Coordinates of N, CA and C in Angstrom, one line a residue:
P198 N 34.6 32.3 7.7 CA 36.0 32.3 8.3 C 36.0 32.7 9.7
E199 N 36.8 32.0 10.6 CA 37.0 32.4 12.0 C 38.4 32.1 12.4
T200 N 39.0 33.2 12.9 CA 40.4 33.1 13.2 C 40.7 33.0 14.7
I201 N 39.7 33.0 15.5 CA 39.9 33.0 17.0 C 40.6 31.7 17.4
S202 N 40.5 30.7 16.6 CA 41.2 29.4 17.0 C 42.0 28.9 15.7
D203 N 43.1 28.2 15.9 CA 43.9 27.8 14.8 C 43.4 26.5 14.4
T204 N 42.1 26.4 14.0 CA 41.6 25.1 13.6 C 40.6 25.3 12.5
V205 N 40.2 24.2 11.8 CA 39.1 24.3 10.8 C 38.2 23.1 11.2
S206 N 36.9 23.4 11.3 CA 35.8 22.4 11.6 C 35.0 22.2 10.4
V207 N 34.7 20.9 10.1 CA 33.8 20.6 8.9 C 32.6 19.8 9.6
Y208 N 31.4 20.3 9.2 CA 30.2 19.6 9.8 C 29.4 19.2 8.6
G209 N 28.9 17.9 8.5 CA 28.0 17.6 7.5 C 26.8 16.8 8.0
R210 N 25.7 16.8 7.1 CA 24.6 16.0 7.5 C 23.9 15.5 6.2
V211 N 23.5 14.2 6.3 CA 22.8 13.6 5.2 C 21.3 13.6 5.7
K212 N 20.5 14.3 5.1 CA 19.0 14.4 5.5 C 18.5 13.0 5.4
N213 N 18.0 12.5 6.4 CA 17.4 11.2 6.5 C 16.3 11.0 7.6
N214 N 15.6 9.9 7.4 CA 14.6 9.5 8.3 C 14.4 8.0 8.3
P215 N 15.1 7.3 9.1 CA 15.2 5.8 9.1 C 13.8 5.2 9.2
K216 N 12.9 5.8 10.0 CA 11.6 5.2 10.1 C 10.8 5.1 8.8
V217 N 11.1 6.0 7.9 CA 10.5 6.1 6.6 C 11.3 5.3 5.6
Q218 N 12.6 5.4 5.6 CA 13.5 4.9 4.6 C 13.9 3.4 4.8
M219 N 13.8 2.8 6.1 CA 14.2 1.5 6.3 C 13.2 0.6 5.6
P220 N 13.7 -0.5 4.9 CA 12.7 -1.5 4.3 C 12.0 -2.2 5.5
A221 N 10.9 -2.8 5.2 CA 10.1 -3.6 6.2 C 10.9 -4.7 6.8
G222 N 10.9 -4.9 8.2 CA 11.5 -5.9 8.9 C 13.0 -5.6 9.1
Q223 N 13.5 -4.4 8.7 CA 15.0 -4.2 8.8 C 15.2 -3.0 9.9
D224 N 14.3 -2.9 10.9 CA 14.6 -1.9 11.9 C 15.9 -2.1 12.6
G225 N 16.7 -1.0 12.7 CA 18.0 -1.2 13.3 C 19.0 -1.1 12.3
V226 N 18.7 -1.3 11.1 CA 19.8 -1.2 10.0 C 20.6 0.1 10.0
D227 N 19.9 1.3 10.3 CA 20.6 2.5 10.4 C 21.5 2.6 11.5
Q228 N 21.2 1.9 12.7 CA 22.1 1.9 13.8 C 23.3 1.0 13.6
T229 N 23.1 -0.1 12.9 CA 24.2 -0.9 12.6 C 25.2 -0.3 11.7
L230 N 24.6 0.4 10.6 CA 25.5 1.1 9.7 C 26.3 2.2 10.4
D231 N 25.7 2.9 11.3 CA 26.3 4.0 12.0 C 27.5 3.6 12.7
Q232 N 27.4 2.4 13.4 CA 28.5 1.9 14.2 C 29.6 1.3 13.3
L233 N 29.2 0.9 12.1 CA 30.3 0.3 11.2 C 31.2 1.3 10.6
F234 N 30.8 2.6 10.6 CA 31.6 3.6 9.9 C 33.1 3.7 10.6
S235 N 33.1 3.4 11.9 CA 34.4 3.5 12.7 C 35.3 2.3 12.3
Y236 N 34.9 1.5 11.4 CA 35.8 0.3 11.1 C 36.7 0.5 9.9
G237 N 37.0 1.7 9.6 CA 37.9 1.9 8.4 C 37.2 2.1 7.2
T238 N 38.1 2.1 6.1 CA 37.6 2.4 4.7 C 38.1 1.2 3.9
K239 N 37.6 1.4 2.6 CA 38.0 0.3 1.6 C 39.6 0.4 1.3
S240 N 40.1 1.5 1.6 CA 41.6 1.6 1.3 C 42.4 1.6 2.6
L241 N 41.8 1.9 3.8 CA 42.6 1.8 5.0 C 41.8 1.1 6.1
D242 N 42.4 0.0 6.7 CA 41.6 -0.7 7.7 C 41.5 0.2 8.9
R243 N 40.8 -0.4 10.0 CA 40.5 0.5 11.1 C 41.7 1.0 11.8
L244 N 42.8 0.4 12.0 CA 43.9 0.8 12.7 C 44.7 1.8 11.7
A245 N 44.8 1.4 10.5 CA 45.5 2.4 9.5 C 44.8 3.7 9.4
F246 N 43.5 3.7 9.4 CA 42.7 4.9 9.2 C 42.9 5.8 10.5
Q247 N 42.8 5.1 11.7 CA 43.1 5.9 13.0 C 44.4 6.5 13.0
K248 N 45.4 5.8 12.5 CA 46.8 6.2 12.5 C 46.9 7.4 11.6
A249 N 46.2 7.4 10.5 CA 46.3 8.5 9.5 C 45.7 9.8 10.1
L250 N 44.6 9.6 10.9 CA 44.1 10.7 11.6 C 45.0 11.2 12.7
D251 N 45.6 10.3 13.4 CA 46.6 10.7 14.5 C 47.7 11.4 13.9
D252 N 48.2 11.0 12.8 CA 49.4 11.7 12.2 C 49.1 13.1 11.9
I253 N 47.9 13.6 11.7 CA 47.7 15.0 11.5 C 46.9 15.6 12.6
G254 N 46.7 14.8 13.6 CA 46.1 15.4 14.9 C 44.6 15.8 14.7
A255 N 43.9 15.0 14.0 CA 42.6 15.3 13.6 C 41.5 14.5 14.4
N256 N 40.4 15.0 14.6 CA 39.2 14.3 15.1 C 38.2 14.1 14.0
E257 N 37.7 12.9 13.8 CA 36.8 12.7 12.6 C 35.7 11.7 13.0
S258 N 34.5 12.0 12.5 CA 33.4 11.0 12.6 C 32.6 11.0 11.4
A259 N 32.2 9.8 11.0 CA 31.5 9.6 9.7 C 30.1 9.1 10.1
G260 N 29.1 9.2 9.2 CA 27.8 8.7 9.4 C 26.8 9.7 8.7
A261 N 25.5 9.6 9.1 CA 24.5 10.5 8.7 C 24.8 11.9 9.1
D262 N 25.4 12.0 10.3 CA 26.0 13.3 10.8 C 27.5 13.0 10.8
F263 N 28.3 13.8 10.1 CA 29.7 13.6 10.0 C 30.5 14.9 10.3
S264 N 31.7 14.8 10.9 CA 32.5 16.0 11.2 C 33.9 15.8 11.2
L265 N 34.7 16.8 11.1 CA 36.1 16.8 11.2 C 36.6 18.2 11.9
Q266 N 37.6 17.9 12.8 CA 38.3 19.1 13.4 C 39.8 18.8 13.1
V267 N 40.4 19.8 12.5 CA 41.8 19.7 12.0 C 42.5 21.0 12.0
L268 N 43.8 21.0 12.0 CA 44.6 22.2 11.9 C 44.7 22.7 10.5
P269 N 44.6 24.0 10.2 CA 44.6 24.6 8.9 C 45.5 23.9 7.9
D270 N 46.7 23.6 8.2 CA 47.8 23.1 7.3 C 47.6 21.7 7.0
Q271 N 46.6 21.0 7.7 CA 46.3 19.6 7.5 C 44.7 19.5 6.9
F272 N 44.1 20.6 6.6 CA 42.8 20.6 6.2 C 42.5 19.7 5.1
E273 N 43.3 19.8 4.0 CA 43.1 19.0 2.8 C 43.2 17.6 3.1
R274 N 44.2 17.1 3.9 CA 44.4 15.7 4.2 C 43.2 15.3 5.1
G275 N 42.7 16.1 6.0 CA 41.6 15.8 6.8 C 40.4 15.6 6.0
V276 N 40.1 16.4 5.1 CA 38.9 16.2 4.2 C 39.0 15.1 3.4
Q277 N 40.2 14.7 3.0 CA 40.5 13.5 2.1 C 40.1 12.3 2.9
L278 N 40.5 12.2 4.2 CA 40.2 11.1 5.1 C 38.7 11.0 5.4
L279 N 38.0 12.2 5.7 CA 36.7 12.3 6.0 C 35.9 11.8 4.8
A280 N 36.2 12.2 3.6 CA 35.5 11.7 2.4 C 35.7 10.3 2.2
D281 N 36.9 9.8 2.4 CA 37.2 8.3 2.2 C 36.2 7.5 3.2
N282 N 36.2 8.0 4.4 CA 35.4 7.2 5.4 C 33.8 7.4 5.0
E283 N 33.4 8.5 4.6 CA 31.9 8.8 4.4 C 31.5 8.1 3.1
L284 N 32.3 8.1 2.1 CA 31.9 7.7 0.7 C 32.4 6.2 0.4
S285 N 33.4 5.7 1.2 CA 33.9 4.4 0.9 C 34.2 3.6 2.2
P286 N 33.2 3.5 3.0 CA 33.4 2.7 4.3 C 33.6 1.3 4.0
A287 N 34.4 0.6 4.9 CA 34.8 -0.7 4.6 C 33.6 -1.7 4.8
L288 N 32.9 -1.6 5.8 CA 31.7 -2.4 6.2 C 32.1 -3.8 6.2
P289 N 33.1 -4.2 7.0 CA 33.7 -5.5 7.0 C 32.7 -6.6 7.6
E290 N 32.6 -7.8 7.1 CA 31.7 -8.8 7.5 C 31.9 -9.2 9.0
D291 N 33.2 -9.5 9.4 CA 33.4 -9.9 10.7 C 33.0 -8.9 11.8
D292 N 33.3 -7.6 11.5 CA 32.9 -6.6 12.4 C 31.4 -6.4 12.5
F293 N 30.7 -6.6 11.4 CA 29.3 -6.5 11.3 C 28.7 -7.5 12.2
K294 N 29.2 -8.7 12.2 CA 28.6 -9.7 13.1 C 28.8 -9.4 14.7
I295 N 29.8 -8.8 14.9 CA 30.1 -8.4 16.4 C 29.2 -7.3 16.7
I296 N 29.0 -6.3 15.8 CA 28.2 -5.1 16.1 C 26.7 -5.6 16.2
Q297 N 26.3 -6.5 15.3 CA 25.0 -7.1 15.4 C 24.7 -7.7 16.7
Q298 N 25.6 -8.5 17.3 CA 25.3 -9.1 18.5 C 25.3 -8.1 19.6
Q299 N 26.1 -7.1 19.6 CA 26.2 -6.1 20.6 C 24.9 -5.2 20.7
L300 N 24.5 -4.8 19.4 CA 23.3 -4.0 19.3 C 22.1 -4.8 19.7
A301 N 22.0 -6.0 19.4 CA 20.8 -6.8 19.7 C 20.7 -6.9 21.2
A302 N 21.9 -7.1 21.9 CA 21.8 -7.2 23.4 C 21.5 -5.8 24.0
S303 N 21.9 -4.7 23.3 CA 21.7 -3.3 23.9 C 20.2 -3.1 23.7
V304 N 19.6 -3.4 22.5 CA 18.2 -3.1 22.3 C 17.3 -3.9 23.3
A305 N 17.7 -5.1 23.6 CA 16.9 -6.0 24.4 C 16.8 -5.4 25.8
G306 N 17.9 -4.7 26.3 CA 17.8 -4.1 27.6 C 17.0 -2.8 27.5
E307 N 17.2 -2.1 26.4 CA 16.6 -0.8 26.2 C 15.1 -0.9 26.2
I308 N 14.4 -1.8 25.4 CA 13.0 -1.9 25.3 C 12.3 -2.3 26.5
K309 N 13.0 -2.8 27.6 CA 12.5 -3.1 28.9 C 12.5 -2.0 29.9
S310 N 13.2 -0.9 29.4 CA 13.3 0.2 30.4 C 12.0 1.0 30.5
P311 N 11.6 1.5 31.6 CA 10.4 2.3 31.7 C 10.3 3.6 30.7
C312 N 11.4 4.2 30.6 CA 11.5 5.4 29.7 C 11.1 4.9 28.3
H313 N 11.7 3.8 27.8 CA 11.3 3.4 26.4 C 10.0 2.9 26.3
I314 N 9.4 2.1 27.4 CA 8.0 1.7 27.3 C 7.0 2.8 27.3
A315 N 7.4 3.8 28.1 CA 6.4 5.0 28.1 C 6.4 5.7 26.8
G316 N 7.7 5.9 26.3 CA 7.8 6.6 25.0 C 7.1 5.9 23.9
H317 N 7.2 4.5 23.7 CA 6.6 3.8 22.8 C 5.1 3.7 22.9
A318 N 4.7 3.7 24.1 CA 3.2 3.7 24.5 C 2.6 5.0 24.0
L319 N 3.4 6.1 24.2 CA 2.9 7.4 23.8 C 2.8 7.6 22.2
T320 N 3.8 6.9 21.5 CA 3.8 6.8 20.1 C 2.6 6.0 19.5
L321 N 2.3 4.9 20.2 CA 1.1 4.1 19.8 C -0.1 4.8 19.9
A322 N -0.2 5.6 21.0 CA -1.4 6.3 21.4 C -1.7 7.5 20.4
L323 N -0.6 8.1 19.9 CA -0.7 9.3 19.1 C -0.9 9.0 17.5
F324 N -0.3 7.9 17.1 CA -0.2 7.6 15.7 C -1.1 6.4 15.3
P325 N -1.7 6.4 14.2 CA -2.5 5.3 13.8 C -1.8 4.0 13.4
K326 N -2.4 2.9 13.4 CA -1.9 1.7 13.0 C -1.2 1.7 11.5
G327 N 0.0 1.3 11.3 CA 0.7 1.3 10.1 C 1.5 2.6 9.9
D328 N 1.4 3.5 10.8 CA 2.2 4.7 10.6 C 3.7 4.5 10.9
P329 N 4.6 4.9 10.1 CA 6.0 4.7 10.2 C 6.5 5.1 11.6
A330 N 5.9 6.1 12.3 CA 6.4 6.6 13.5 C 6.3 5.5 14.5
R331 N 5.4 4.4 14.4 CA 5.2 3.3 15.3 C 6.3 2.3 15.2
R332 N 7.2 2.3 14.3 CA 8.3 1.4 14.1 C 9.1 1.3 15.3
E333 N 9.6 0.1 15.6 CA 10.4 -0.1 16.8 C 11.5 -1.1 16.5
T334 N 12.8 -0.8 16.8 CA 13.9 -1.7 16.6 C 13.8 -2.8 17.8
T335 N 13.9 -4.0 17.4 CA 13.9 -5.1 18.4 C 15.1 -6.0 18.2
P336 N 15.4 -6.8 19.2 CA 16.5 -7.8 19.1 C 16.4 -8.7 17.9
E337 N 15.1 -9.0 17.6 CA 14.8 -9.8 16.5 C 15.1 -9.2 15.1
S338 N 14.7 -8.0 15.1 CA 14.8 -7.3 13.8 C 16.4 -7.0 13.5
V339 N 17.1 -6.8 14.5 CA 18.6 -6.6 14.5 C 19.3 -7.9 14.0
K340 N 18.9 -9.0 14.8 CA 19.4 -10.3 14.4 C 19.1 -10.8 13.0
S341 N 18.1 -10.3 12.4 CA 17.7 -10.8 11.1 C 18.4 -10.0 10.0
L342 N 19.2 -9.0 10.3 CA 19.8 -8.2 9.3 C 21.0 -9.0 8.7
T343 N 21.3 -8.7 7.4 CA 22.5 -9.2 6.8 C 23.3 -8.0 6.3
L344 N 24.6 -8.3 6.1 CA 25.5 -7.2 5.6 C 25.0 -6.6 4.3
D345 N 24.4 -7.4 3.4 CA 23.9 -6.8 2.2 C 22.7 -5.8 2.6
D346 N 21.9 -6.1 3.6 CA 20.9 -5.1 3.9 C 21.5 -3.8 4.4
V347 N 22.6 -3.8 5.1 CA 23.3 -2.6 5.5 C 23.9 -1.9 4.3
K348 N 24.5 -2.7 3.4 CA 25.1 -2.0 2.2 C 24.0 -1.4 1.3
Q349 N 22.9 -2.0 1.2 CA 21.8 -1.5 0.4 C 21.2 -0.3 1.0
Y350 N 21.1 -0.3 2.3 CA 20.6 0.9 2.9 C 21.5 2.1 2.9
Y351 N 22.9 1.8 2.9 CA 23.8 2.9 2.8 C 23.7 3.5 1.3
T352 N 23.6 2.6 0.4 CA 23.5 3.1 -1.0 C 22.3 4.0 -1.3
S353 N 21.2 3.6 -0.7 CA 19.9 4.3 -0.9 C 19.8 5.6 -0.1
A354 N 20.3 5.6 1.1 CA 20.1 6.7 2.1 C 21.2 7.8 2.0
F355 N 22.5 7.4 1.6 CA 23.5 8.4 1.7 C 23.8 8.8 0.2
R356 N 23.3 10.1 0.0 CA 23.3 10.6 -1.3 C 23.7 12.1 -1.2
P357 N 24.5 12.6 -2.2 CA 25.0 14.0 -2.2 C 23.8 15.0 -2.3
D358 N 22.7 14.6 -3.0 CA 21.6 15.6 -3.1 C 20.7 15.7 -1.9
L359 N 21.2 14.9 -0.8 CA 20.5 15.1 0.5 C 21.4 15.6 1.6
T360 N 22.7 16.0 1.1 CA 23.7 16.2 2.1 C 24.1 17.8 2.1
T361 N 24.4 18.3 3.3 CA 24.8 19.6 3.4 C 26.1 19.6 4.1
I362 N 27.1 20.3 3.7 CA 28.4 20.5 4.4 C 28.7 21.9 4.7
V363 N 29.1 22.1 6.0 CA 29.5 23.4 6.4 C 31.0 23.4 6.9
V364 N 31.7 24.5 6.5 CA 33.1 24.6 7.0 C 33.3 25.9 7.7
I365 N 33.9 25.8 8.9 CA 34.0 26.9 9.8 C 35.5 26.9 10.2
G366 N 36.1 28.1 10.3 CA 37.4 28.2 10.9 C 38.4 29.0 10.1
K367 N 39.7 28.7 10.3 CA 40.8 29.4 9.7 C 41.0 28.9 8.3
V368 N 40.2 29.3 7.3 CA 40.3 28.9 6.0 C 39.4 29.8 5.2
T369 N 39.9 30.1 3.9 CA 39.1 31.0 3.2 C 37.9 30.2 2.5
P370 N 36.8 30.9 2.2 CA 35.7 30.1 1.5 C 36.1 29.5 0.2
E371 N 37.0 30.2 -0.5 CA 37.4 29.6 -1.8 C 38.2 28.3 -1.7
H372 N 39.1 28.3 -0.7 CA 39.9 27.1 -0.5 C 39.1 26.0 0.1
A373 N 38.1 26.4 1.0 CA 37.2 25.4 1.6 C 36.4 24.7 0.4
R374 N 35.8 25.5 -0.4 CA 35.1 24.9 -1.5 C 35.9 24.1 -2.5
E375 N 37.1 24.6 -2.8 CA 38.0 23.8 -3.7 C 38.3 22.4 -3.1
V376 N 38.6 22.3 -1.8 CA 39.0 21.1 -1.2 C 37.8 20.2 -1.0
V377 N 36.6 20.7 -0.8 CA 35.4 19.9 -0.6 C 35.0 19.3 -1.9
E378 N 35.1 20.1 -2.9 CA 34.7 19.6 -4.3 C 35.7 18.6 -4.8
K379 N 37.0 18.8 -4.4 CA 38.0 17.8 -4.8 C 37.7 16.3 -4.3
Y380 N 37.3 16.3 -3.1 CA 37.1 14.9 -2.5 C 35.7 14.5 -2.4
F381 N 34.7 15.3 -2.4 CA 33.3 15.0 -2.5 C 32.7 15.2 -3.8
G382 N 33.4 15.7 -4.8 CA 32.8 16.2 -6.0 C 32.3 15.0 -6.9
N383 N 33.0 13.9 -6.8 CA 32.6 12.8 -7.7 C 31.5 11.9 -7.1
W384 N 31.0 12.3 -5.9 CA 29.9 11.5 -5.3 C 28.6 11.7 -6.1
K385 N 28.1 10.6 -6.6 CA 26.9 10.6 -7.5 C 25.7 9.9 -6.8
A386 N 24.5 10.5 -7.1 CA 23.3 9.9 -6.6 C 22.7 8.9 -7.6
E387 N 22.2 7.8 -7.2 CA 21.6 6.9 -8.2 C 20.2 6.6 -7.8
G388 N 19.3 6.7 -8.8 CA 17.8 6.5 -8.6 C 17.1 7.7 -8.1
S389 N 15.9 7.6 -7.8 CA 15.1 8.8 -7.4 C 15.4 9.1 -5.9
K390 N 15.2 10.3 -5.4 CA 15.5 10.7 -4.1 C 14.5 10.1 -3.2
P391 N 15.0 9.5 -2.1 CA 14.0 8.8 -1.2 C 13.2 9.9 -0.4
V392 N 12.0 9.4 0.1 CA 11.2 10.2 0.9 C 11.8 10.2 2.3
T393 N 11.9 11.4 2.9 CA 12.4 11.5 4.2 C 11.5 12.2 5.2
V394 N 10.2 12.4 4.8 CA 9.2 13.0 5.6 C 8.1 12.1 6.0
L395 N 7.8 12.0 7.3 CA 6.7 11.2 7.8 C 5.4 11.6 7.2
P396 N 4.4 10.6 6.9 CA 3.2 11.0 6.4 C 2.3 11.8 7.4
Q397 N 1.4 12.6 6.9 CA 0.5 13.4 7.7 C -0.3 12.5 8.7
A398 N -0.4 12.8 9.9 CA -1.1 12.0 10.8 C -2.4 12.6 11.2
P399 N -3.5 11.9 11.5 CA -4.7 12.4 11.9 C -4.6 12.9 13.4
L400 N -5.6 13.6 13.8 CA -5.7 14.0 15.2 C -5.9 12.8 16.0
N401 N -5.2 12.7 17.2 CA -5.3 11.5 18.1 C -6.6 11.5 19.0
G402 N -7.1 10.4 19.4 CA -8.1 10.4 20.3 C -7.6 10.4 21.8
P403 N -8.5 10.5 22.8 CA -8.1 10.5 24.2 C -7.7 9.1 24.6
S404 N -6.7 9.1 25.4 CA -6.2 7.8 26.1 C -5.2 8.2 27.2
A405 N -5.0 7.2 28.0 CA -3.9 7.3 29.0 C -3.2 6.0 29.3
V406 N -1.9 6.2 29.6 CA -1.1 5.0 29.8 C -0.3 5.3 31.1
Y407 N -0.2 4.3 32.1 CA 0.6 4.4 33.2 C 1.7 3.4 33.1
V408 N 3.0 3.9 33.3 CA 4.1 3.0 33.3 C 4.8 3.0 34.6
P409 N 4.7 2.0 35.6 CA 5.4 2.2 36.8 C 7.0 2.0 36.7
N410 N 7.6 2.8 37.5 CA 9.1 2.8 37.5 C 9.6 2.9 39.0
A411 N 9.9 1.7 39.6 CA 10.2 1.8 41.0 C 11.5 2.5 41.3
S412 N 12.4 2.7 40.4 CA 13.7 3.4 40.5 C 13.6 4.9 40.7
Q413 N 12.5 5.5 40.2 CA 12.4 6.9 40.3 C 11.8 7.4 41.6
V414 N 12.3 8.6 42.0 CA 11.7 9.2 43.3 C 10.7 10.2 43.0
Q415 N 10.4 10.5 41.8 CA 9.3 11.4 41.4 C 8.5 10.8 40.2
D416 N 7.2 11.3 40.1 CA 6.4 10.9 39.0 C 6.8 11.9 37.9
K417 N 6.7 11.4 36.6 CA 6.7 12.2 35.4 C 5.4 12.1 34.6
V418 N 4.9 13.2 34.3 CA 3.7 13.2 33.6 C 3.8 13.9 32.2
I419 N 3.3 13.3 31.1 CA 3.5 13.9 29.8 C 2.1 14.1 29.2
L420 N 1.8 15.3 28.8 CA 0.5 15.5 28.1 C 0.9 15.9 26.7
A421 N 0.4 15.0 25.7 CA 0.8 15.1 24.3 C -0.4 15.0 23.3
Q422 N -0.3 15.6 22.1 CA -1.3 15.5 21.1 C -0.7 15.8 19.7
T423 N -1.4 15.2 18.8 CA -1.0 15.6 17.4 C -1.8 16.8 17.0
L424 N -1.2 17.7 16.2 CA -1.9 18.9 15.7 C -2.0 19.0 14.2
G425 N -2.9 19.6 13.8 CA -3.2 19.7 12.3 C -2.4 20.8 11.6
L426 N -1.1 20.9 11.9 CA -0.2 21.8 11.2 C 1.1 21.2 11.0
N427 N 2.0 21.8 10.1 CA 3.3 21.3 9.9 C 4.3 22.5 9.9
R428 N 5.5 22.3 9.5 CA 6.5 23.3 9.5 C 6.2 24.5 8.7
F429 N 5.3 24.4 7.6 CA 5.0 25.4 6.8 C 3.9 26.3 7.3
D430 N 3.3 25.9 8.3 CA 2.2 26.7 8.9 C 2.8 27.8 9.7
P431 N 2.2 29.1 9.5 CA 2.7 30.3 10.1 C 2.8 30.2 11.7
D432 N 2.0 29.3 12.3 CA 1.9 29.2 13.7 C 2.8 28.2 14.2
Y433 N 3.6 27.4 13.4 CA 4.5 26.3 13.9 C 5.5 26.8 14.8
Y434 N 6.3 27.8 14.5 CA 7.4 28.2 15.3 C 6.9 29.0 16.5
A435 N 5.8 29.7 16.3 CA 5.2 30.4 17.5 C 4.8 29.5 18.5
L436 N 4.2 28.4 18.1 CA 3.7 27.3 19.0 C 4.9 26.6 19.7
E437 N 5.9 26.4 18.9 CA 7.2 25.8 19.5 C 7.8 26.6 20.5
L438 N 7.8 27.9 20.3 CA 8.4 28.9 21.3 C 7.5 28.9 22.5

């Protein structure tokens, strides 16, 4: 509970790792889905959904990371709309086709940028052939997607057993729990929980890559290596610090 502001904020996250979870050949399906969340729900089209949010003065965003900011007296209605967007997105065919074209064009420009080229070269140097970390979204992979691919990825990746919801603000814990359970409580997971952790990687060998960038006034140098430890190693956080 926090009374310094007359608002309630809801923050949620679906634990996910697209590089591990995306089916082969569907790189970019996660980005496509993320953009489609803003196109309404199965019960409210895009304009009607936005009007419903405007009517209560709420800010809302759905996706793998979702959130809501709303006044306390509209908290329940806000959570209802958030749950509708997160659990029953419209995913309309016409809008999918528009997003697909826009994303393919955006990716085409991004993969030519020196920053992306350098980052991808670093990934190729650090991780062995076949490692999911090497996966890259391309215009071709985006253009090959279908709406069914997007829907199947949503069904497999968005699950309550991978989701955490935090409520902060001018609301009691009891009321917050009651409202969240009312609108998210019927969310059911189907099938086994997907793997969201990258496989262990071997230590990398020595290599160097130079990527020219005529637009920069300074050079940027990155020294990187893989290490034989993970988050459960007692040295992990000390090393990060």
